[in-house]
Amino acid sequence: MDAFYASAEQAAKPSLRGKPVVVGGLGPRGVVATASYEARRFGVHSAMPMAQARRLAPNAAYLVPRFALYRSVSDQVMELLGRLSPLVEPLSLDEAFVDLEAGGTADDTASALEIGRQLREAIEAVTGLSGSVGLAGSKMLAKIASEEAKPDGIRLIAPGTEREHLAPMPVRTLPGVGPATADHLRRAGMTTVDDLAEAGEAELVRLLGKAHGASLHRMANGLDDRPVVAERDAKSVSVEDTFDMDLHDRVRVRTEVERLADRCVQRLRGAGRSGRTVVLKVRRYDFSTLTRSETLRGPTDDPAVVREAAARLLESVDTTGGVRLLGVGVTGLADFTQEDLFAQAAGERAAAVPPEDAAEARPQDDTGGHEGAAEREAGQQGRGNAEQLAARRWPAGHDVCHEVHGHGWVQGSGVGRVTVRFEEPGSPPGRVRTFRVDDPALRAAEPLPLVRDAPDYSSWPASRPKSRSGAGSPGAASSP
DNA sequence: TCTGGGGTCCTAAGTCGG
DNA sequence: TCTGCCGACTTAGGACCC
């Protein structure tokens, strides 16, 4: 999907269409998750610190991510992909590999292109958003093709042309080559994929190690036989928080570690899993990051056990100077717990904890990320002010409903006021009104579907529904 | 106002048991 | 019984991806 989060927000908020939109964490340490193509023209891109984005594009709309909305759109897209093949490998909410051959939906370039065209049409019709399609004989090349297709396009790398296609591209194009590896290669005089192919496997292994070197050499030669894997079990579960201000109080640090351990176990249990190794992550004031881990005798999903392991690990970490981020994770996942080993000890420990500390008693904290951390920091230290409370109750970009004015979204809040724009996906750009933050006529609302009365694709691809006007050719598909 | 959150994979060193 | 080797496992860190 193209600029997925930002595009979804533009589809949901007609007044933002054609305007720069930036989605990400809005706290002092937030980063950009997605920038719309309009915002990219100002130089804003994902992973950029939000403060820098605001300097580059001060007039863009800045919104908090709404994962519930993105997930529902993602489900719709994945459902369409599932119609093409049983082998669909999601990479994230907005990207997936599909093995068309295994699905019997395409077996040559012509049929693949036709299916790709139909898919883009279907995605646009069902979600209102544009997606790009890359077609090739391997995952690596399909991914490269889809990058080239963006935004709102389709691209095929024909069999037999792989090497010549890749040769002039920068090494960063290949999956697995990030800033560090690229720098390493550059110092060895290699900047293009062709340089890697010419260097030979032995040289790359010498430079980058066995696994990385060998796989890079194959990739550089256009060879990639990794299969599309439909279902992959998660190998770890973790939660982490970056604090708006560094934590200095050791007691506070410990409290946060225990909270994170509880949240981690909640997620673990939600997935029906247990884990054997507990990992503590600490990012210090100077951004240096260290991890400590402890392997238990058997897998557990007991909050008290994970909490205590994490607290023990914290003992071995020097936090003087301040803590910027804390994280707790569990790896070595299993589908069972070693109750015979843990039930008794954990039971004793749980009985020793005050009931309000039990995981079940925790308030839901599913907004994810540092906003939650910011609120706790402010609240716990008694520095919570009206601004933060308003931002918490009325997050920028979230849906609201007003008794008189209907559906809208929060444009901003502050000084005891919340500003709402009243519009919804199908409506023309709406009007703005301001209310008191505690106005009883105003309440939070669920996101509305981006498309109403979408055509029925339940028998696609065997037969296509009548396309709506304008969706007939890929070039005419609209890009939000 | 520098630098999120949730993951995966790889490497290397140390330990331990056979 | 002593020594060496090997493999498995644990731990920490780094790189990468979306």
Coordinates of C-alpha atoms (C1' of nucleotides) in Angstrom, one line a residue:
Chain A
M1 CA 0.0 0.0 0.0
D2 CA 1.3 3.5 -0.8
A3 CA 2.1 5.7 2.2
F4 CA -0.4 3.5 4.0
Y5 CA -1.2 5.2 7.3
A6 CA -1.2 8.7 5.8
S7 CA -3.3 7.5 2.8
A8 CA -5.8 5.9 5.2
E9 CA -6.1 9.2 7.2
Q10 CA -6.6 11.2 4.0
A11 CA -9.3 8.8 2.9
A12 CA -11.0 9.1 6.3
K13 CA -10.6 12.9 6.4
P14 CA -11.7 14.6 3.1
S15 CA -10.2 18.0 4.1
L16 CA -6.7 16.4 4.2
R17 CA -6.7 15.0 0.6
G18 CA -4.0 16.6 -1.4
K19 CA -2.4 18.1 1.7
P20 CA 0.8 17.1 3.6
V21 CA -0.1 14.6 6.3
V22 CA 2.4 13.1 8.8
V23 CA 1.5 10.2 11.1
G24 CA 3.6 9.3 14.1
G25 CA 4.2 9.8 17.7
L26 CA 3.5 13.4 18.7
G27 CA 5.4 13.4 22.0
P28 CA 8.8 15.2 22.3
R29 CA 10.6 12.1 21.3
G30 CA 8.2 10.9 18.6
V31 CA 9.3 9.8 15.1
V32 CA 7.5 9.8 11.8
A33 CA 5.7 6.5 11.0
T34 CA 4.4 7.5 7.5
A35 CA 4.4 10.8 5.6
S36 CA 2.0 11.4 2.7
Y37 CA 3.6 12.0 -0.7
E38 CA 2.7 15.7 -0.3
A39 CA 4.7 15.8 3.0
R40 CA 7.6 13.9 1.4
R41 CA 8.1 16.8 -1.0
F42 CA 9.1 18.8 2.0
G43 CA 11.8 16.2 2.8
V44 CA 9.8 14.5 5.5
H45 CA 10.2 10.7 5.6
S46 CA 9.6 7.8 8.0
A47 CA 11.8 7.3 11.0
M48 CA 12.6 11.0 11.0
P49 CA 12.3 12.7 14.4
M50 CA 9.0 14.5 14.6
A51 CA 10.6 17.7 15.7
Q52 CA 12.6 17.8 12.5
A53 CA 9.5 17.0 10.4
R54 CA 7.7 20.0 12.0
R55 CA 10.5 22.2 11.1
L56 CA 10.5 21.0 7.5
A57 CA 6.7 21.0 7.1
P58 CA 5.2 23.2 9.7
N59 CA 1.8 23.4 8.0
A60 CA 1.3 19.6 7.6
A61 CA -1.4 17.8 9.6
Y62 CA 0.2 15.8 12.4
L63 CA -1.8 12.8 13.5
V64 CA -1.4 9.9 16.0
P65 CA -1.6 6.5 14.3
R66 CA -4.9 4.6 14.6
F67 CA -4.0 1.0 14.3
A68 CA -7.5 -0.3 14.6
L69 CA -8.4 1.5 11.3
Y70 CA -5.2 0.3 9.5
R71 CA -5.7 -3.2 10.7
S72 CA -9.3 -3.4 9.4
V73 CA -8.1 -2.1 6.0
S74 CA -5.2 -4.5 6.1
D75 CA -7.6 -7.4 6.7
Q76 CA -9.6 -6.4 3.6
V77 CA -6.5 -6.4 1.5
M78 CA -5.2 -9.7 2.9
E79 CA -8.6 -11.2 2.2
L80 CA -8.3 -10.2 -1.5
L81 CA -4.7 -11.6 -1.6
G82 CA -6.0 -14.9 -0.1
R83 CA -8.3 -15.2 -3.1
L84 CA -5.2 -15.4 -5.4
S85 CA -3.3 -18.1 -3.5
P86 CA -3.1 -20.1 -0.3
L87 CA 0.5 -18.9 0.0
V88 CA 0.3 -15.3 1.3
E89 CA 3.1 -14.0 3.5
P90 CA 2.3 -10.8 5.2
L91 CA 5.3 -8.6 6.0
S92 CA 3.4 -5.9 7.8
L93 CA 0.0 -4.4 7.8
D94 CA 0.5 -3.0 4.4
E95 CA 2.7 -5.4 2.5
A96 CA 2.7 -9.1 1.6
F97 CA 4.2 -11.7 -0.8
V98 CA 1.8 -13.8 -2.8
D99 CA 2.9 -17.0 -4.6
L100 CA 0.7 -16.8 -7.7
E101 CA 2.0 -20.1 -9.1
A102 CA 0.9 -22.0 -6.0
G103 CA -2.5 -20.4 -6.4
G104 CA -2.9 -21.4 -10.0
T105 CA -3.9 -17.8 -10.8
A106 CA -0.9 -17.0 -13.0
D107 CA 1.8 -19.0 -14.7
D108 CA 3.4 -16.6 -17.2
T109 CA 4.1 -12.9 -17.4
A110 CA 0.9 -12.0 -19.3
S111 CA -1.4 -13.7 -16.8
A112 CA 0.6 -12.3 -13.9
L113 CA 0.2 -8.8 -15.2
E114 CA -3.5 -9.3 -15.7
I115 CA -4.0 -10.5 -12.2
G116 CA -1.9 -7.7 -10.9
R117 CA -4.1 -5.2 -12.7
Q118 CA -7.2 -6.8 -11.3
L119 CA -5.8 -6.8 -7.8
R120 CA -5.0 -3.1 -7.9
E121 CA -8.5 -2.4 -9.1
A122 CA -10.0 -4.6 -6.4
I123 CA -7.9 -3.0 -3.6
E124 CA -9.0 0.5 -4.8
A125 CA -12.7 -0.5 -5.0
V126 CA -12.8 -2.3 -1.6
T127 CA -10.6 0.0 0.5
G128 CA -10.5 3.3 -1.4
L129 CA -6.7 3.3 -1.3
S130 CA -4.1 2.6 -3.9
G131 CA -1.7 -0.2 -3.7
S132 CA 1.3 -1.0 -5.9
V133 CA 2.2 -4.4 -7.3
G134 CA 5.6 -5.8 -8.1
L135 CA 5.8 -9.0 -10.2
A136 CA 8.9 -11.2 -10.4
G137 CA 10.2 -14.7 -10.1
S138 CA 11.4 -14.3 -6.5
K139 CA 10.6 -12.4 -3.3
M140 CA 13.6 -10.2 -3.5
L141 CA 12.8 -9.0 -7.1
A142 CA 9.1 -8.7 -6.5
K143 CA 9.9 -6.4 -3.6
I144 CA 12.2 -4.3 -5.7
A145 CA 9.6 -4.2 -8.5
S146 CA 7.0 -3.0 -6.1
E147 CA 9.3 -0.2 -4.8
E148 CA 9.7 0.8 -8.4
A149 CA 6.0 0.7 -9.0
K150 CA 5.2 3.1 -6.2
P151 CA 3.2 5.1 -6.0
D152 CA 0.1 3.7 -7.5
G153 CA 1.6 1.5 -10.2
I154 CA 2.5 -2.0 -11.4
R155 CA 5.9 -3.3 -12.4
L156 CA 7.2 -6.6 -13.7
I157 CA 10.8 -7.8 -13.8
A158 CA 10.8 -10.3 -16.6
P159 CA 12.5 -13.7 -16.1
G160 CA 16.0 -13.6 -17.6
T161 CA 16.5 -9.9 -17.1
E162 CA 17.2 -10.0 -13.4
R163 CA 20.9 -9.5 -13.4
E164 CA 21.0 -6.6 -15.9
H165 CA 18.1 -5.0 -14.0
L166 CA 19.9 -5.2 -10.7
A167 CA 23.4 -4.4 -11.9
P168 CA 23.4 -0.6 -11.8
M169 CA 21.4 -0.3 -8.6
P170 CA 23.0 0.9 -5.3
V171 CA 23.8 -1.9 -2.8
R172 CA 21.2 -0.5 -0.5
T173 CA 18.5 -1.8 -2.9
L174 CA 19.2 -5.4 -1.7
P175 CA 17.3 -6.6 1.3
G176 CA 19.6 -6.9 4.3
V177 CA 21.9 -4.1 3.3
G178 CA 21.4 -1.2 5.7
P179 CA 23.5 1.8 6.6
A180 CA 26.2 -0.2 8.4
T181 CA 26.7 -2.9 5.7
A182 CA 26.5 -0.3 2.9
D183 CA 29.3 1.7 4.6
H184 CA 31.3 -1.4 5.0
L185 CA 31.0 -2.2 1.4
R186 CA 31.6 1.3 0.3
R187 CA 35.0 1.3 2.2
A188 CA 35.8 -1.8 0.2
G189 CA 35.0 0.0 -3.0
M190 CA 31.6 -1.5 -3.7
T191 CA 28.6 0.8 -4.3
T192 CA 26.5 -1.0 -6.9
V193 CA 24.9 -4.4 -7.0
D194 CA 27.2 -5.2 -10.0
D195 CA 30.2 -4.5 -7.8
L196 CA 28.9 -7.2 -5.4
A197 CA 28.3 -9.7 -8.2
E198 CA 31.8 -9.1 -9.6
A199 CA 33.5 -9.3 -6.1
G200 CA 32.7 -13.0 -5.8
E201 CA 31.3 -14.9 -2.9
A202 CA 34.6 -15.5 -1.1
E203 CA 35.3 -11.8 -0.9
L204 CA 31.9 -10.9 0.4
V205 CA 32.1 -13.7 3.0
R206 CA 35.5 -12.3 4.1
L207 CA 34.0 -8.9 4.5
L208 CA 30.6 -9.6 6.0
G209 CA 30.7 -13.1 7.5
K210 CA 29.5 -16.4 6.3
A211 CA 25.7 -16.1 6.3
H212 CA 25.4 -12.5 5.2
G213 CA 28.2 -12.7 2.6
A214 CA 26.9 -15.8 0.9
S215 CA 23.3 -14.6 0.8
L216 CA 24.3 -11.2 -0.5
H217 CA 26.3 -12.8 -3.3
R218 CA 23.4 -14.8 -4.4
M219 CA 21.0 -11.8 -4.2
A220 CA 23.5 -9.7 -6.2
N221 CA 23.3 -12.3 -9.0
G222 CA 19.5 -12.2 -8.9
L223 CA 19.2 -15.6 -7.2
D224 CA 16.7 -15.9 -4.4
D225 CA 14.9 -19.2 -3.7
R226 CA 13.3 -18.3 -0.4
P227 CA 9.8 -19.7 -0.5
V228 CA 6.6 -17.7 0.3
V229 CA 5.7 -18.9 3.8
A230 CA 2.1 -18.5 4.8
E231 CA 2.1 -18.9 8.5
R232 CA 5.0 -18.2 10.7
D233 CA 4.9 -18.5 14.5
A234 CA 6.1 -15.5 16.4
K235 CA 9.5 -16.2 18.1
S236 CA 9.3 -13.4 20.7
V237 CA 6.9 -11.0 22.4
S238 CA 8.1 -7.7 23.7
V239 CA 6.9 -4.3 24.9
E240 CA 8.9 -1.1 25.4
D241 CA 8.4 2.5 26.3
T242 CA 10.5 5.6 25.6
F243 CA 9.9 8.2 28.2
D244 CA 9.3 11.9 27.4
M245 CA 12.0 12.7 30.0
D246 CA 14.8 10.4 31.2
L247 CA 14.0 8.5 34.4
H248 CA 16.5 9.0 37.2
D249 CA 14.6 7.6 40.2
R250 CA 15.7 3.9 40.7
V251 CA 12.4 3.1 42.3
R252 CA 10.5 4.6 39.4
V253 CA 12.6 2.6 37.0
R254 CA 11.8 -0.6 38.8
T255 CA 8.1 0.2 38.8
E256 CA 8.1 0.8 35.1
V257 CA 9.9 -2.5 34.5
E258 CA 7.2 -4.3 36.4
R259 CA 4.5 -2.6 34.5
L260 CA 6.2 -3.5 31.2
A261 CA 6.5 -7.1 32.4
D262 CA 2.8 -7.2 33.1
R263 CA 2.0 -5.8 29.7
C264 CA 4.3 -8.2 28.0
V265 CA 2.6 -11.2 29.8
Q266 CA -0.8 -9.8 28.8
R267 CA 0.3 -9.9 25.2
L268 CA 1.9 -13.3 25.6
R269 CA -1.3 -14.7 27.1
G270 CA -3.4 -13.0 24.5
A271 CA -1.4 -15.0 21.9
G272 CA -1.9 -18.2 23.9
R273 CA 1.8 -18.6 24.3
S274 CA 4.4 -18.9 27.1
G275 CA 8.1 -18.2 27.1
R276 CA 11.3 -19.4 28.7
T277 CA 13.8 -16.5 28.4
V278 CA 13.0 -13.1 29.8
V279 CA 14.9 -10.1 28.3
L280 CA 15.3 -6.7 29.8
K281 CA 16.2 -3.8 27.5
V282 CA 17.6 -0.5 28.8
R283 CA 18.4 2.5 26.7
R284 CA 20.4 5.0 28.7
Y285 CA 20.5 8.8 28.5
D286 CA 23.3 8.7 25.9
F287 CA 21.3 6.3 23.7
S288 CA 23.6 3.4 24.5
T289 CA 21.4 0.3 24.7
L290 CA 22.0 -2.9 26.7
T291 CA 20.1 -6.1 27.1
R292 CA 20.1 -8.6 29.9
S293 CA 18.4 -12.0 29.7
E294 CA 17.7 -14.9 32.0
T295 CA 16.5 -18.3 30.9
L296 CA 14.1 -20.0 33.2
R297 CA 13.9 -23.8 33.8
G298 CA 10.7 -24.0 31.7
P299 CA 8.3 -21.7 29.8
T300 CA 6.0 -19.5 31.8
D301 CA 3.1 -17.1 31.3
D302 CA 3.0 -16.1 34.9
P303 CA 3.2 -12.3 35.4
A304 CA 4.8 -12.7 38.8
V305 CA 7.6 -14.9 37.4
V306 CA 8.3 -12.6 34.5
R307 CA 8.1 -9.5 36.7
E308 CA 10.6 -10.9 39.1
A309 CA 13.0 -12.1 36.5
A310 CA 12.9 -8.6 34.9
A311 CA 13.5 -7.0 38.3
R312 CA 16.5 -9.3 38.9
L313 CA 18.0 -8.4 35.5
L314 CA 17.6 -4.7 36.4
E315 CA 19.8 -5.3 39.4
S316 CA 22.7 -5.8 37.1
V317 CA 22.3 -2.6 35.1
D318 CA 23.8 0.7 36.0
T319 CA 21.1 3.4 35.4
T320 CA 22.9 6.4 36.9
G321 CA 22.8 9.2 34.4
G322 CA 19.2 8.4 33.4
V323 CA 17.1 6.0 31.5
R324 CA 15.4 6.9 28.2
L325 CA 13.7 3.6 27.3
L326 CA 12.8 0.4 29.1
G327 CA 11.6 -2.8 27.5
V328 CA 10.7 -6.3 28.6
G329 CA 10.4 -9.2 26.3
V330 CA 10.0 -13.0 26.3
T331 CA 11.6 -15.4 23.8
G332 CA 11.9 -19.2 23.6
L333 CA 8.1 -19.3 23.0
A334 CA 6.1 -22.5 23.6
D335 CA 2.4 -23.4 23.6
F336 CA 2.5 -24.8 27.1
T337 CA 3.8 -23.9 30.5
Q338 CA 5.8 -26.1 32.9
E339 CA 3.1 -26.0 35.6
D340 CA 4.7 -28.8 37.5
L341 CA 7.8 -26.6 37.8
F342 CA 6.2 -23.3 38.4
A343 CA 2.7 -23.6 39.7
Q344 CA 3.6 -23.9 43.3
A345 CA 6.3 -21.2 43.5
A346 CA 4.3 -18.8 41.4
G347 CA 1.3 -19.3 43.5
E348 CA 3.2 -18.4 46.6
R349 CA 4.6 -15.3 45.0
A350 CA 1.3 -14.2 43.6
A351 CA -0.3 -14.5 47.0
A352 CA 2.4 -12.2 48.4
V353 CA 1.5 -9.4 45.9
P354 CA -1.2 -6.9 46.7
P355 CA -4.3 -7.6 44.5
E356 CA -4.2 -4.2 42.7
D357 CA -0.8 -5.2 41.4
A358 CA -2.1 -8.2 39.6
A359 CA -2.0 -8.0 35.8
E360 CA -5.7 -8.3 35.4
A361 CA -6.3 -5.2 37.5
R362 CA -4.2 -3.1 35.1
P363 CA -6.1 -0.4 33.2
Q364 CA -6.1 -1.1 29.5
D365 CA -3.1 0.5 27.9
D366 CA -3.3 -0.4 24.3
T367 CA -2.7 2.9 22.7
G368 CA 0.9 1.7 22.2
G369 CA 4.1 3.6 22.5
H370 CA 5.3 6.6 24.2
E371 CA 2.1 8.6 24.5
G372 CA 1.1 6.2 27.2
A373 CA 4.5 6.6 28.8
A374 CA 4.2 10.4 28.6
E375 CA 1.0 10.3 30.5
R376 CA 2.2 8.1 33.2
E377 CA 5.4 10.2 33.6
A378 CA 3.3 13.3 33.9
G379 CA 0.7 11.8 36.1
Q380 CA 3.0 10.0 38.5
Q381 CA 5.2 13.0 39.1
G382 CA 2.1 15.2 39.7
R383 CA 3.0 17.4 36.8
G384 CA -0.1 16.5 34.8
N385 CA -1.6 19.6 33.3
A386 CA -4.7 20.4 31.4
E387 CA -2.9 20.3 28.0
Q388 CA -1.7 16.7 28.6
L389 CA -5.1 15.6 29.9
A390 CA -6.8 17.1 26.8
A391 CA -4.3 15.5 24.5
R392 CA -5.0 12.3 26.2
R393 CA -8.7 12.4 26.1
W394 CA -8.8 13.9 22.5
P395 CA -5.9 12.6 20.6
A396 CA -5.2 14.4 17.3
G397 CA -6.9 12.7 14.4
H398 CA -9.2 10.4 16.4
D399 CA -12.8 10.1 15.6
V400 CA -15.5 11.8 17.7
C401 CA -19.3 12.1 17.5
H402 CA -21.3 15.1 18.5
E403 CA -25.0 15.0 19.4
V404 CA -25.9 17.8 17.0
H405 CA -23.1 18.0 14.5
G406 CA -22.5 14.3 13.9
H407 CA -19.3 12.5 13.0
G408 CA -15.9 14.3 13.0
W409 CA -12.3 14.1 14.1
V410 CA -10.1 16.0 16.5
Q411 CA -8.0 18.6 14.8
G412 CA -6.4 19.7 18.0
S413 CA -6.9 20.5 21.7
G414 CA -5.5 22.8 24.3
V415 CA -6.4 25.6 26.7
G416 CA -9.5 23.6 27.8
R417 CA -10.8 23.4 24.3
V418 CA -11.0 20.7 21.6
T419 CA -11.3 21.6 17.9
V420 CA -13.3 19.2 15.7
R421 CA -13.7 19.0 12.0
F422 CA -17.0 17.5 11.1
E423 CA -16.6 15.3 8.0
E424 CA -16.4 11.6 7.2
P425 CA -15.0 9.5 4.4
G426 CA -17.8 10.0 1.9
S427 CA -18.6 13.6 2.7
P428 CA -17.2 16.8 1.2
P429 CA -14.6 18.6 3.4
G430 CA -16.3 19.7 6.6
R431 CA -16.5 22.6 8.9
V432 CA -14.5 23.2 12.1
R433 CA -16.0 23.9 15.5
T434 CA -14.5 24.2 19.0
F435 CA -15.9 22.9 22.2
R436 CA -14.9 22.7 25.9
V437 CA -12.9 19.5 26.5
D438 CA -15.6 18.4 28.9
D439 CA -18.6 19.1 26.6
P440 CA -21.1 16.3 27.4
A441 CA -22.4 16.3 23.8
L442 CA -19.0 15.2 22.5
R443 CA -17.8 11.6 22.8
A444 CA -15.1 9.4 21.2
A445 CA -16.2 7.4 18.2
E446 CA -15.1 4.3 16.2
P447 CA -13.5 4.9 12.8
L448 CA -16.0 4.7 9.9
P449 CA -15.3 2.4 7.0
L450 CA -13.4 4.2 4.2
V451 CA -15.7 2.9 1.5
R452 CA -19.4 2.3 1.7
D453 CA -21.2 -0.1 -0.7
A454 CA -18.0 -1.6 -2.0
P455 CA -18.5 -4.0 -4.9
D456 CA -18.7 -7.7 -4.0
Y457 CA -15.5 -9.5 -4.7
S458 CA -16.5 -12.8 -3.2
S459 CA -16.3 -14.7 -6.5
W460 CA -13.1 -12.9 -7.7
P461 CA -10.8 -13.8 -9.4
A462 CA -13.0 -16.4 -11.2
S463 CA -15.3 -13.6 -12.3
R464 CA -14.9 -9.9 -11.8
P465 CA -17.6 -7.6 -10.4
K466 CA -18.7 -4.7 -12.7
S467 CA -16.0 -2.1 -12.2
R468 CA -17.0 1.3 -11.1
S469 CA -16.4 4.2 -13.4
G470 CA -12.8 5.3 -13.5
A471 CA -11.4 2.1 -12.1
G472 CA -11.1 0.4 -15.5
S473 CA -7.4 1.0 -16.1
P474 CA -4.6 1.2 -13.6
G475 CA -3.6 4.6 -14.8
A476 CA -7.0 5.9 -13.9
A477 CA -7.1 4.5 -10.4
S478 CA -7.2 7.3 -7.9
S479 CA -4.4 7.8 -5.5
P480 CA -5.5 9.4 -2.2
Chain B
dT1 C1' 13.8 19.4 21.3
dC2 C1' 17.7 13.9 17.6
dT3 C1' 17.0 9.3 17.1
dG4 C1' 9.6 4.8 18.2
dG5 C1' 8.0 0.1 18.6
dG6 C1' 7.9 -4.6 17.4
dG7 C1' 10.1 -7.9 15.5
dT8 C1' 14.0 -11.3 12.9
dC9 C1' 18.5 -13.1 12.1
dC10 C1' 23.4 -13.5 12.8
dT11 C1' 27.8 -13.6 15.4
dA12 C1' 30.9 -14.4 19.0
dA13 C1' 32.3 -15.8 23.4
dG14 C1' 31.8 -18.5 27.4
dT15 C1' 30.1 -22.7 29.7
dC16 C1' 29.1 -27.4 30.2
dG17 C1' 28.6 -32.3 29.3
dG18 C1' 29.8 -36.4 26.8
Chain C
dT1 C1' 42.2 -40.7 35.1
dC2 C1' 43.5 -36.9 32.3
dT3 C1' 43.0 -34.2 28.2
dG4 C1' 41.1 -32.6 24.0
dC5 C1' 37.4 -32.0 21.0
dC6 C1' 32.8 -31.1 19.7
dG7 C1' 28.2 -29.7 19.9
dA8 C1' 24.5 -27.5 22.4
dC9 C1' 23.1 -23.9 24.9
dT10 C1' 23.2 -19.2 27.0
dT11 C1' 24.2 -14.5 26.8
dA12 C1' 25.1 -9.9 24.7
dG13 C1' 25.2 -7.1 21.0
dG14 C1' 24.6 -5.5 16.3
dA15 C1' 22.2 -5.0 11.9
dC16 C1' 18.1 -4.8 9.6
dC17 C1' 13.1 -4.4 8.3
dC18 C1' 8.4 -2.1 8.3

